[in-house]
mmCIF file of C-alpha atoms in Angstrom:
data_model
loop_
_atom_site.group_PDB
_atom_site.id
_atom_site.type_symbol
_atom_site.label_atom_id
_atom_site.label_comp_id
_atom_site.label_asym_id
_atom_site.label_seq_id
_atom_site.Cartn_x
_atom_site.Cartn_y
_atom_site.Cartn_z
ATOM 1 C CA MET A 238 -0.573 -0.330 0.131
ATOM 2 C CA SER A 239 1.235 3.261 -1.402
ATOM 3 C CA GLU A 240 1.861 6.354 1.629
ATOM 4 C CA SER A 241 -2.107 7.950 1.336
ATOM 5 C CA ASN A 242 -3.398 10.445 3.391
ATOM 6 C CA SER A 243 -4.008 8.824 6.323
ATOM 7 C CA SER A 244 0.023 8.506 7.529
ATOM 8 C CA VAL A 245 2.830 11.444 7.369
ATOM 9 C CA SER A 246 6.444 10.988 6.935
ATOM 10 C CA VAL A 247 8.469 12.795 8.406
ATOM 11 C CA ASP A 248 12.005 12.717 6.859
ATOM 12 C CA VAL A 249 14.965 12.019 10.162
ATOM 13 C CA GLU A 250 17.940 11.992 8.289
ATOM 14 C CA THR A 251 20.397 13.409 11.083
ATOM 15 C CA ILE A 252 18.180 10.950 13.610
ATOM 16 C CA TYR A 253 19.508 7.470 12.675
ATOM 17 C CA LEU A 254 21.866 7.531 9.311
ATOM 18 C CA GLY A 255 20.173 8.601 7.045
ATOM 19 C CA GLY A 256 16.203 6.658 7.912
ATOM 20 C CA LYS A 257 12.921 8.065 7.460
ATOM 21 C CA GLU A 258 10.459 7.965 9.869
ATOM 22 C CA HIS A 259 6.633 7.330 9.165
ATOM 23 C CA ARG A 260 3.991 7.983 11.572
ATOM 24 C CA VAL A 261 1.304 5.141 10.782
ATOM 25 C CA LYS A 262 -1.893 5.245 11.420
ATOM 26 C CA THR A 263 -4.338 2.787 13.030
ATOM 27 C CA ALA A 264 -7.055 1.374 14.818
ATOM 28 C CA CYS A 265 -5.049 2.053 18.018
ATOM 29 C CA GLY A 266 -3.642 5.259 17.596
ATOM 30 C CA VAL A 267 -0.352 6.232 15.663
ATOM 31 C CA VAL A 268 2.331 4.561 15.094
ATOM 32 C CA SER A 269 6.175 5.645 14.477
ATOM 33 C CA VAL A 270 8.067 3.730 12.113
ATOM 34 C CA ILE A 271 11.662 4.215 11.058
ATOM 35 C CA VAL A 272 12.579 3.137 7.857
ATOM 36 C CA TYR A 273 16.373 2.589 7.105
ATOM 37 C CA GLY A 274 17.864 0.542 3.221
ATOM 38 C CA ASP A 275 17.030 -0.081 0.701
ATOM 39 C CA ARG A 276 12.988 -1.252 0.904
ATOM 40 C CA GLU A 277 13.532 -3.668 -2.587
ATOM 41 C CA LYS A 278 14.817 -6.000 -0.474
ATOM 42 C CA PRO A 279 13.307 -8.301 2.103
ATOM 43 C CA ALA A 280 11.627 -6.696 5.743
ATOM 44 C CA LEU A 281 13.058 -6.801 9.018
ATOM 45 C CA ILE A 282 10.960 -5.083 11.771
ATOM 46 C CA THR A 283 12.320 -4.327 15.016
ATOM 47 C CA TYR A 284 9.961 -3.911 18.603
ATOM 48 C CA PRO A 285 11.408 -2.929 21.177
ATOM 49 C CA ASP A 286 11.322 -3.267 25.607
ATOM 50 C CA LEU A 287 10.134 -1.346 27.432
ATOM 51 C CA ALA A 288 10.940 2.626 27.528
ATOM 52 C CA LEU A 289 12.794 2.141 24.883
ATOM 53 C CA ASN A 290 13.373 2.717 21.197
ATOM 54 C CA HIS A 291 15.122 1.623 18.191
ATOM 55 C CA MET A 292 18.165 4.073 19.398
ATOM 56 C CA SER A 293 18.362 2.809 22.932
ATOM 57 C CA CYS A 294 17.267 -0.940 21.814
ATOM 58 C CA PHE A 295 19.129 -1.659 18.667
ATOM 59 C CA GLN A 296 21.849 0.898 18.023
ATOM 60 C CA GLY A 297 24.600 -1.088 19.642
ATOM 61 C CA LEU A 298 23.300 -4.625 17.672
ATOM 62 C CA PHE A 299 23.363 -2.420 14.491
ATOM 63 C CA PHE A 300 26.364 0.123 14.887
ATOM 64 C CA CYS A 301 28.749 -3.074 15.650
ATOM 65 C CA PRO A 302 29.810 -3.690 11.676
ATOM 66 C CA GLU A 303 29.682 -7.133 11.105
ATOM 67 C CA ALA A 304 26.240 -7.480 11.829
ATOM 68 C CA ALA A 305 25.585 -4.149 10.510
ATOM 69 C CA SER A 306 26.492 -5.686 7.192
ATOM 70 C CA LEU A 307 24.775 -9.119 8.014
ATOM 71 C CA LEU A 308 21.571 -7.424 8.465
ATOM 72 C CA LEU A 309 21.893 -4.125 6.325
ATOM 73 C CA HIS A 310 23.142 -6.779 3.514
ATOM 74 C CA ASN A 311 19.632 -8.730 3.530
ATOM 75 C CA PHE A 312 16.827 -6.382 4.489
ATOM 76 C CA CYS A 313 15.118 -3.429 4.699
ATOM 77 C CA ILE A 314 14.668 -2.114 8.502
ATOM 78 C CA TYR A 315 11.817 -1.251 9.836
ATOM 79 C CA HIS A 316 12.078 0.041 13.361
ATOM 80 C CA ILE A 317 8.547 -0.531 15.402
ATOM 81 C CA SER A 318 8.315 1.950 17.735
ATOM 82 C CA PRO A 319 5.492 1.115 21.158
ATOM 83 C CA PRO A 320 2.593 4.143 20.106
ATOM 84 C CA GLY A 321 4.490 7.409 22.484
ATOM 85 C CA HIS A 322 8.585 6.095 22.756
ATOM 86 C CA GLU A 323 9.709 7.261 19.442
ATOM 87 C CA LEU A 324 11.712 10.362 19.550
ATOM 88 C CA GLY A 325 10.050 13.150 20.052
ATOM 89 C CA ALA A 326 7.180 11.879 21.622
ATOM 90 C CA ALA A 327 4.771 13.789 23.394
ATOM 91 C CA PRO A 328 2.534 12.948 26.024
ATOM 92 C CA ILE A 329 -0.919 10.656 25.089
ATOM 93 C CA CYS A 330 -3.918 12.021 25.907
ATOM 94 C CA PRO A 331 -4.778 9.722 28.986
ATOM 95 C CA ASN A 332 -8.389 9.841 28.187
ATOM 96 C CA ASP A 333 -6.775 7.642 25.699
ATOM 97 C CA SER A 334 -8.222 4.135 25.768
ATOM 98 C CA ALA A 335 -4.141 2.102 26.617
ATOM 99 C CA PRO A 336 -4.111 -0.913 23.941
ATOM 100 C CA SER A 337 -3.355 -4.066 25.111
ATOM 101 C CA ALA A 338 -0.873 -6.348 24.419
ATOM 102 C CA GLU A 339 -2.859 -8.016 21.160
ATOM 103 C CA GLU A 340 -4.126 -4.664 20.411
ATOM 104 C CA LEU A 341 -0.106 -3.532 20.265
ATOM 105 C CA ALA A 342 0.414 -6.981 17.758
ATOM 106 C CA ASP A 343 -2.490 -5.971 15.678
ATOM 107 C CA GLN A 344 -0.981 -2.529 14.697
ATOM 108 C CA ILE A 345 1.873 -4.621 12.950
ATOM 109 C CA ILE A 346 -0.940 -6.353 10.592
ATOM 110 C CA GLU A 347 -1.714 -2.720 10.111
ATOM 111 C CA VAL A 348 2.221 -1.612 9.166
ATOM 112 C CA LEU A 349 2.742 -4.039 7.224
ATOM 113 C CA ASN A 350 -0.679 -3.416 4.980
ATOM 114 C CA PHE A 351 0.916 0.555 4.752
ATOM 115 C CA PHE A 352 4.592 -0.236 3.049
ATOM 116 C CA GLY A 353 2.833 -3.308 1.324
ATOM 117 C CA LEU A 354 5.206 -5.570 2.861
ATOM 118 C CA GLY A 355 4.263 -9.323 3.136
ATOM 119 C CA LEU A 356 6.405 -12.576 4.618
ATOM 120 C CA VAL A 357 8.958 -10.207 6.958
ATOM 121 C CA MET A 358 11.342 -11.460 9.557
ATOM 122 C CA CYS A 359 10.710 -9.902 13.387
ATOM 123 C CA MET A 360 13.238 -9.415 15.573
ATOM 124 C CA GLY A 361 11.901 -7.690 19.275
ATOM 125 C CA VAL A 362 14.028 -7.502 22.605
ATOM 126 C CA THR A 363 11.528 -8.963 25.907
ATOM 127 C CA ALA A 364 8.418 -6.952 26.343
ATOM 128 C CA GLY A 365 8.957 -6.547 22.163
ATOM 129 C CA ALA A 366 9.162 -9.977 21.551
ATOM 130 C CA TYR A 367 6.183 -11.092 23.013
ATOM 131 C CA ILE A 368 4.095 -8.654 20.576
ATOM 132 C CA LEU A 369 6.308 -9.692 17.674
ATOM 133 C CA THR A 370 5.578 -13.154 18.625
ATOM 134 C CA LEU A 371 1.975 -13.127 19.911
ATOM 135 C CA PHE A 372 1.724 -11.504 16.328
ATOM 136 C CA ALA A 373 2.933 -14.292 14.522
ATOM 137 C CA MET A 374 0.915 -16.760 16.253
ATOM 138 C CA LYS A 375 -1.975 -15.152 14.734
ATOM 139 C CA HIS A 376 -0.344 -13.628 11.040
ATOM 140 C CA ARG A 377 1.315 -17.415 11.112
ATOM 141 C CA GLU A 378 1.468 -16.531 7.029
ATOM 142 C CA ARG A 379 2.773 -13.289 7.233
ATOM 143 C CA VAL A 380 6.282 -14.245 9.901
ATOM 144 C CA LEU A 381 9.439 -15.734 7.538
ATOM 145 C CA GLY A 382 11.064 -16.261 11.053
ATOM 146 C CA LEU A 383 11.414 -14.745 14.805
ATOM 147 C CA ILE A 384 14.661 -13.431 16.687
ATOM 148 C CA LEU A 385 13.688 -13.024 19.933
ATOM 149 C CA VAL A 386 16.307 -11.444 22.739
ATOM 150 C CA SER A 387 15.498 -12.571 26.284
ATOM 151 C CA PRO A 388 11.591 -12.994 24.893
ATOM 152 C CA VAL A 389 8.721 -13.841 27.324
ATOM 153 C CA CYS A 390 6.019 -16.218 26.749
ATOM 154 C CA LYS A 391 4.317 -16.719 30.201
ATOM 155 C CA ALA A 392 1.595 -14.143 32.167
ATOM 156 C CA PRO A 393 3.852 -12.194 34.793
ATOM 157 C CA SER A 394 5.105 -13.939 37.881
ATOM 158 C CA TRP A 395 4.044 -12.124 41.011
ATOM 159 C CA SER A 396 7.171 -10.730 41.705
ATOM 160 C CA GLU A 397 7.189 -9.315 37.964
ATOM 161 C CA TRP A 398 3.586 -7.878 38.903
ATOM 162 C CA PHE A 399 4.637 -6.735 41.779
ATOM 163 C CA TYR A 400 7.817 -4.556 40.313
ATOM 164 C CA ASN A 401 5.650 -3.373 37.603
ATOM 165 C CA LYS A 402 3.115 -1.968 40.595
ATOM 166 C CA VAL A 403 5.704 -0.126 42.257
ATOM 167 C CA MET A 404 7.245 1.229 38.446
ATOM 168 C CA SER A 405 3.528 2.358 37.204
ATOM 169 C CA ASN A 406 2.817 3.756 40.810
ATOM 170 C CA LEU A 407 6.443 6.016 40.837
ATOM 171 C CA LEU A 408 6.253 6.401 37.085
ATOM 172 C CA TYR A 409 2.183 8.248 38.044
ATOM 173 C CA TYR A 410 3.656 10.451 40.762
ATOM 174 C CA TYR A 411 6.913 11.323 40.484
ATOM 175 C CA GLY A 412 7.606 10.088 36.577
ATOM 176 C CA MET A 413 10.701 8.891 35.318
ATOM 177 C CA CYS A 414 12.957 9.000 38.880
ATOM 178 C CA GLY A 415 15.893 7.551 39.576
ATOM 179 C CA VAL A 416 14.045 4.444 41.250
ATOM 180 C CA VAL A 417 12.010 3.881 37.967
ATOM 181 C CA LYS A 418 15.408 4.088 35.901
ATOM 182 C CA GLU A 419 16.873 1.329 38.761
ATOM 183 C CA PHE A 420 14.345 -0.496 38.181
ATOM 184 C CA LEU A 421 14.770 -0.543 34.547
ATOM 185 C CA LEU A 422 18.172 -1.044 34.140
ATOM 186 C CA GLN A 423 18.171 -3.890 36.568
ATOM 187 C CA ARG A 424 16.045 -4.963 33.368
ATOM 188 C CA TYR A 425 17.577 -4.004 30.618
ATOM 189 C CA PHE A 426 21.623 -5.210 32.155
ATOM 190 C CA SER A 427 24.069 -7.085 33.646
ATOM 191 C CA LYS A 428 25.258 -6.164 37.428
ATOM 192 C CA GLU A 429 29.311 -5.485 35.566
ATOM 193 C CA VAL A 430 27.107 -3.175 33.605
ATOM 194 C CA ARG A 431 25.732 -1.557 35.959
ATOM 195 C CA GLY A 432 28.067 -0.920 38.038
ATOM 196 C CA ASN A 433 28.655 -1.061 41.733
ATOM 197 C CA ILE A 434 30.419 1.056 44.263
ATOM 198 C CA GLU A 435 33.748 -0.331 43.419
ATOM 199 C CA ILE A 436 33.104 -0.034 38.906
ATOM 200 C CA PRO A 437 31.678 2.696 38.369
ATOM 201 C CA GLU A 438 28.515 2.299 36.192
ATOM 202 C CA SER A 439 29.082 1.634 32.227
ATOM 203 C CA ASP A 440 28.820 3.938 28.870
ATOM 204 C CA ILE A 441 26.253 2.095 28.170
ATOM 205 C CA ALA A 442 24.127 2.285 31.079
ATOM 206 C CA GLN A 443 24.869 5.773 31.212
ATOM 207 C CA ALA A 444 23.681 6.556 27.871
ATOM 208 C CA CYS A 445 20.484 4.699 28.664
ATOM 209 C CA ARG A 446 20.311 6.513 31.631
ATOM 210 C CA ARG A 447 19.741 9.874 28.996
ATOM 211 C CA LEU A 448 17.681 8.132 26.828
ATOM 212 C CA LEU A 449 14.870 7.598 29.564
ATOM 213 C CA ASP A 450 15.066 10.999 30.172
ATOM 214 C CA GLU A 451 13.542 11.796 26.941
ATOM 215 C CA ARG A 452 10.602 9.015 27.942
ATOM 216 C CA GLN A 453 6.704 10.504 28.909
ATOM 217 C CA ASN A 454 6.157 8.922 32.126
ATOM 218 C CA VAL A 455 2.268 8.717 30.578
ATOM 219 C CA ASN A 456 3.161 6.864 27.426
ATOM 220 C CA VAL A 457 6.124 4.411 29.287
ATOM 221 C CA MET A 458 2.703 3.484 31.493
ATOM 222 C CA ARG A 459 0.864 2.229 28.868
ATOM 223 C CA PHE A 460 2.972 -0.032 27.365
ATOM 224 C CA LEU A 461 4.066 -1.758 31.121
ATOM 225 C CA ASP A 462 -0.088 -1.828 31.754
ATOM 226 C CA ALA A 463 -0.471 -3.787 28.507
ATOM 227 C CA ILE A 464 2.462 -5.997 29.286
ATOM 228 C CA ASP A 465 1.526 -6.645 32.300
ATOM 229 C CA ARG A 466 -1.946 -8.048 31.046
ATOM 230 C CA ARG A 467 -0.498 -10.013 29.066
ATOM 231 C CA PRO A 468 -1.784 -13.358 28.210
ATOM 232 C CA ASP A 469 0.347 -16.709 28.528
ATOM 233 C CA ILE A 470 0.387 -17.588 24.734
ATOM 234 C CA SER A 471 2.613 -21.051 26.286
ATOM 235 C CA SER A 472 0.244 -23.098 24.766
ATOM 236 C CA GLY A 473 0.229 -21.225 21.027
ATOM 237 C CA LEU A 474 4.135 -21.869 21.213
ATOM 238 C CA LYS A 475 4.247 -25.486 18.956
ATOM 239 C CA LYS A 476 1.964 -24.421 16.131
ATOM 240 C CA LEU A 477 4.324 -21.661 15.033
ATOM 241 C CA LYS A 478 6.094 -23.077 11.799
ATOM 242 C CA CYS A 479 8.609 -20.399 11.248
ATOM 243 C CA ARG A 480 11.799 -20.777 11.936
ATOM 244 C CA THR A 481 12.864 -18.982 15.749
ATOM 245 C CA LEU A 482 16.328 -17.873 16.986
ATOM 246 C CA ILE A 483 16.271 -16.865 20.713
ATOM 247 C CA PHE A 484 19.265 -14.530 22.543
ATOM 248 C CA ILE A 485 19.488 -14.576 26.785
ATOM 249 C CA GLY A 486 21.540 -13.116 28.792
ATOM 250 C CA ASP A 487 22.771 -15.678 32.102
ATOM 251 C CA GLN A 488 22.115 -12.917 33.865
ATOM 252 C CA SER A 489 18.597 -11.900 32.701
ATOM 253 C CA PRO A 490 15.490 -11.235 35.086
ATOM 254 C CA PHE A 491 14.176 -13.334 32.391
ATOM 255 C CA TYR A 492 16.283 -16.202 32.135
ATOM 256 C CA SER A 493 13.668 -18.941 33.320
ATOM 257 C CA GLU A 494 11.285 -17.455 30.550
ATOM 258 C CA ALA A 495 13.095 -18.038 28.003
ATOM 259 C CA VAL A 496 14.315 -21.253 28.491
ATOM 260 C CA HIS A 497 10.565 -22.235 29.212
ATOM 261 C CA MET A 498 9.360 -20.751 26.029
ATOM 262 C CA ALA A 499 12.344 -22.461 23.830
ATOM 263 C CA ALA A 500 10.739 -26.035 25.964
ATOM 264 C CA ASN A 501 7.477 -25.375 24.397
ATOM 265 C CA MET A 502 8.289 -24.919 20.727
ATOM 266 C CA ASP A 503 8.816 -27.400 18.252
ATOM 267 C CA ARG A 504 12.623 -27.947 18.669
ATOM 268 C CA GLY A 505 12.878 -29.139 14.838
ATOM 269 C CA TYR A 506 12.104 -25.004 14.412
ATOM 270 C CA CYS A 507 13.965 -23.239 17.050
ATOM 271 C CA ALA A 508 17.676 -22.879 18.917
ATOM 272 C CA LEU A 509 18.596 -21.273 22.428
ATOM 273 C CA VAL A 510 21.714 -19.260 22.071
ATOM 274 C CA GLU A 511 22.542 -18.280 26.070
ATOM 275 C CA VAL A 512 24.851 -15.352 25.882
ATOM 276 C CA GLN A 513 27.252 -15.786 29.547
ATOM 277 C CA SER A 514 28.073 -12.487 31.267
ATOM 278 C CA CYS A 515 24.905 -11.035 30.016
ATOM 279 C CA GLY A 516 21.754 -9.084 30.896
ATOM 280 C CA SER A 517 18.395 -8.993 29.346
ATOM 281 C CA MET A 518 19.552 -6.370 26.065
ATOM 282 C CA VAL A 519 22.040 -8.344 24.247
ATOM 283 C CA THR A 520 21.347 -6.322 21.354
ATOM 284 C CA GLU A 521 23.179 -3.367 22.933
ATOM 285 C CA GLU A 522 25.724 -5.132 25.759
ATOM 286 C CA GLN A 523 27.056 -8.192 23.561
ATOM 287 C CA PRO A 524 25.789 -7.759 20.213
ATOM 288 C CA HIS A 525 29.288 -9.033 18.560
ATOM 289 C CA ALA A 526 27.910 -12.081 20.404
ATOM 290 C CA MET A 527 24.980 -12.293 18.186
ATOM 291 C CA LEU A 528 26.843 -12.089 15.222
ATOM 292 C CA ILE A 529 28.134 -15.938 14.267
ATOM 293 C CA PRO A 530 24.207 -17.758 15.493
ATOM 294 C CA MET A 531 22.770 -14.741 13.514
ATOM 295 C CA GLU A 532 24.603 -16.107 9.828
ATOM 296 C CA TYR A 533 24.238 -19.055 10.846
ATOM 297 C CA PHE A 534 20.394 -18.783 11.305
ATOM 298 C CA LEU A 535 19.887 -16.873 8.242
ATOM 299 C CA MET A 536 21.967 -18.979 5.891
ATOM 300 C CA GLY A 537 18.642 -20.860 6.043
ATOM 301 C CA TYR A 538 17.275 -18.991 4.130
ATOM 302 C CA GLY A 539 19.923 -18.371 1.653
ATOM 303 C CA LEU A 540 21.054 -14.508 3.471
ATOM 304 C CA TYR A 541 25.139 -14.051 3.632
ATOM 305 C CA ARG A 542 27.076 -11.206 4.731
ATOM 306 C CA PRO A 543 29.228 -9.511 1.243
ATOM 307 C CA SER A 544 32.350 -10.781 1.160
ATOM 308 C CA CYS A 545 34.105 -8.236 2.194
ATOM 309 C CA PHE A 546 32.913 -8.941 6.041
ATOM 310 C CA SER A 547 33.361 -12.923 5.043
ATOM 311 C CA GLU A 548 36.041 -12.810 8.773
ATOM 312 C CA SER A 549 34.888 -11.875 12.005
ATOM 313 C CA PRO A 550 37.644 -10.741 13.894
ATOM 314 C CA ARG A 551 35.632 -8.697 16.355
ATOM 315 C CA SER A 552 32.995 -11.572 16.857
ATOM 316 C CA PRO A 553 33.963 -13.142 20.373
ATOM 317 C CA LEU A 554 32.585 -16.594 18.598
ATOM 318 C CA SER A 555 34.083 -18.391 15.758
ATOM 319 C CA PRO A 556 33.036 -21.585 14.499
ATOM 320 C CA SER A 557 34.260 -24.334 16.754
ATOM 321 C CA TYR A 558 32.195 -22.293 19.766
ATOM 322 C CA ILE A 559 29.378 -23.460 17.578
ATOM 323 C CA SER A 560 28.061 -26.930 18.384
ATOM 324 C CA PRO A 561 28.049 -29.292 14.990
ATOM 325 C CA GLU A 562 24.813 -29.630 15.278
ATOM 326 C CA LEU A 563 24.503 -26.278 14.415
ATOM 327 C CA LEU A 564 25.849 -26.942 11.182
ATOM 328 C CA SER A 565 24.269 -29.457 9.318
ATOM 329 C CA PRO A 566 22.450 -28.883 6.863
ATOM 330 C CA GLU A 567 18.659 -30.523 7.277
ATOM 331 C CA SER A 568 15.360 -29.872 5.942
ATOM 332 C CA MET A 569 14.734 -26.159 7.254
ATOM 333 C CA GLY A 570 18.346 -24.960 5.832
ATOM 334 C CA LEU A 571 20.056 -25.817 9.395
ATOM 335 C CA LYS A 572 19.366 -27.619 12.300
ATOM 336 C CA LEU A 573 19.442 -24.870 15.410
ATOM 337 C CA LYS A 574 20.298 -26.809 18.676
ATOM 338 C CA PRO A 575 20.595 -25.060 22.487
ATOM 339 C CA ILE A 576 24.494 -23.710 22.452
ATOM 340 C CA LYS A 577 25.971 -21.180 24.501
ATOM 341 C CA THR A 578 28.071 -18.304 23.266
ATOM 342 C CA ARG A 579 31.367 -19.067 25.361
ATOM 343 C CA ILE A 580 32.969 -21.771 26.482
ATOM 344 C CA SER A 581 34.763 -21.973 30.439
ATOM 345 C CA ALA A 582 38.457 -21.685 30.481
ATOM 346 C CA ALA A 583 39.730 -25.142 31.471
#
C-alpha cells in the first residue's frame, strides 16, 4: 500500500543514519516506524522493550560493523516504536484507552499493510519479543522467522507483577525518577554494566539513563500496563512453524522465561543461545555475541554477509564455539540446537 492521507512521513535523516520516520495511523493510534535501507529488499521489523525505542534498544547491534553488514546487506529495516516511545514523542492523552498486548500485535499487521509488505523477519527484545511472537501466532502467513532476545511468553509472575505495579505508581507520581531508572536498568543489563560501589557504571548504562529521560511517563505507563496484563501464550508456541532464534543473557531476570519458551516450541524450528555474563538486552550489551548464530540462522534462508566481511575478527565467537549440529544442513536449512556463546576456561 502506498503512503496515503492516513499517514504522515517525516524526514529524520539527522536522527538515524539516513532513516526516515513514517507515522502510520492504526485502529489503536499512531505508530512511528523508522525505515532504513532499500525497500526492495526483504523486510526486517524490530520492536523494542519497555521504555525503549530503536535508538536505545538496537543501536549497539546496528552499530556493530559485522552485524550491520549482515542485516543491512540482506534487509530493509523497519523499526517500530511502541505508541509514544518514538524520539520526541508528546504525552498521549490520558483519556485515550490504553491498548492491550493483543491490540499492539494487531497494529503490526496494519504497519505491514501500509508499507505493502508480505513475509517479514521479526526481531524483538523482551516485551517487544512478546508482541512479535503474539503477532506471529495470529498471522503465521506473514512471518518468515523470529529473532527473539530475552523473550517472555507466560503471564507475569507474582514478583514481576509487583515490580511493575511499583514502577507504574512511581511513574504516575514522580515520572521517570531515579528509582524507576534503576528498576529498568536491572531489567536490561547485567551487574557488570550497571556497576557498583567499586566498579563505575558503564557508558552503555549511562547512555541508557539519558535516553530514558526523554520518555514521557504516561506513555511508558501505557505500554507497561499492556505488558502487565499479557496472557500466557505458551500453549500456542508449538503451532509456530517459522524458524526461531532465541538469545538470552545468563544474568537476565527473564532467563527462566526464555528457557521455558524454547522448551515449548517445536525443537525442529527453534534454537536457544545463552550469552554468558550478560543481561536481557544482548543487542546493546554484547551485540557481537549475536553475530555468528545469526549468520548461520540466516544461511537457512540463503542470506549471507557480503564477501568483504567474510571474516569476523571482532566477534567473540568462532565456528569452533558452535555445536556441530548447528552447522549441519537439514530440511529447514540448518538444524538449530541449544548452544552457548562461550566456553569456560579449562
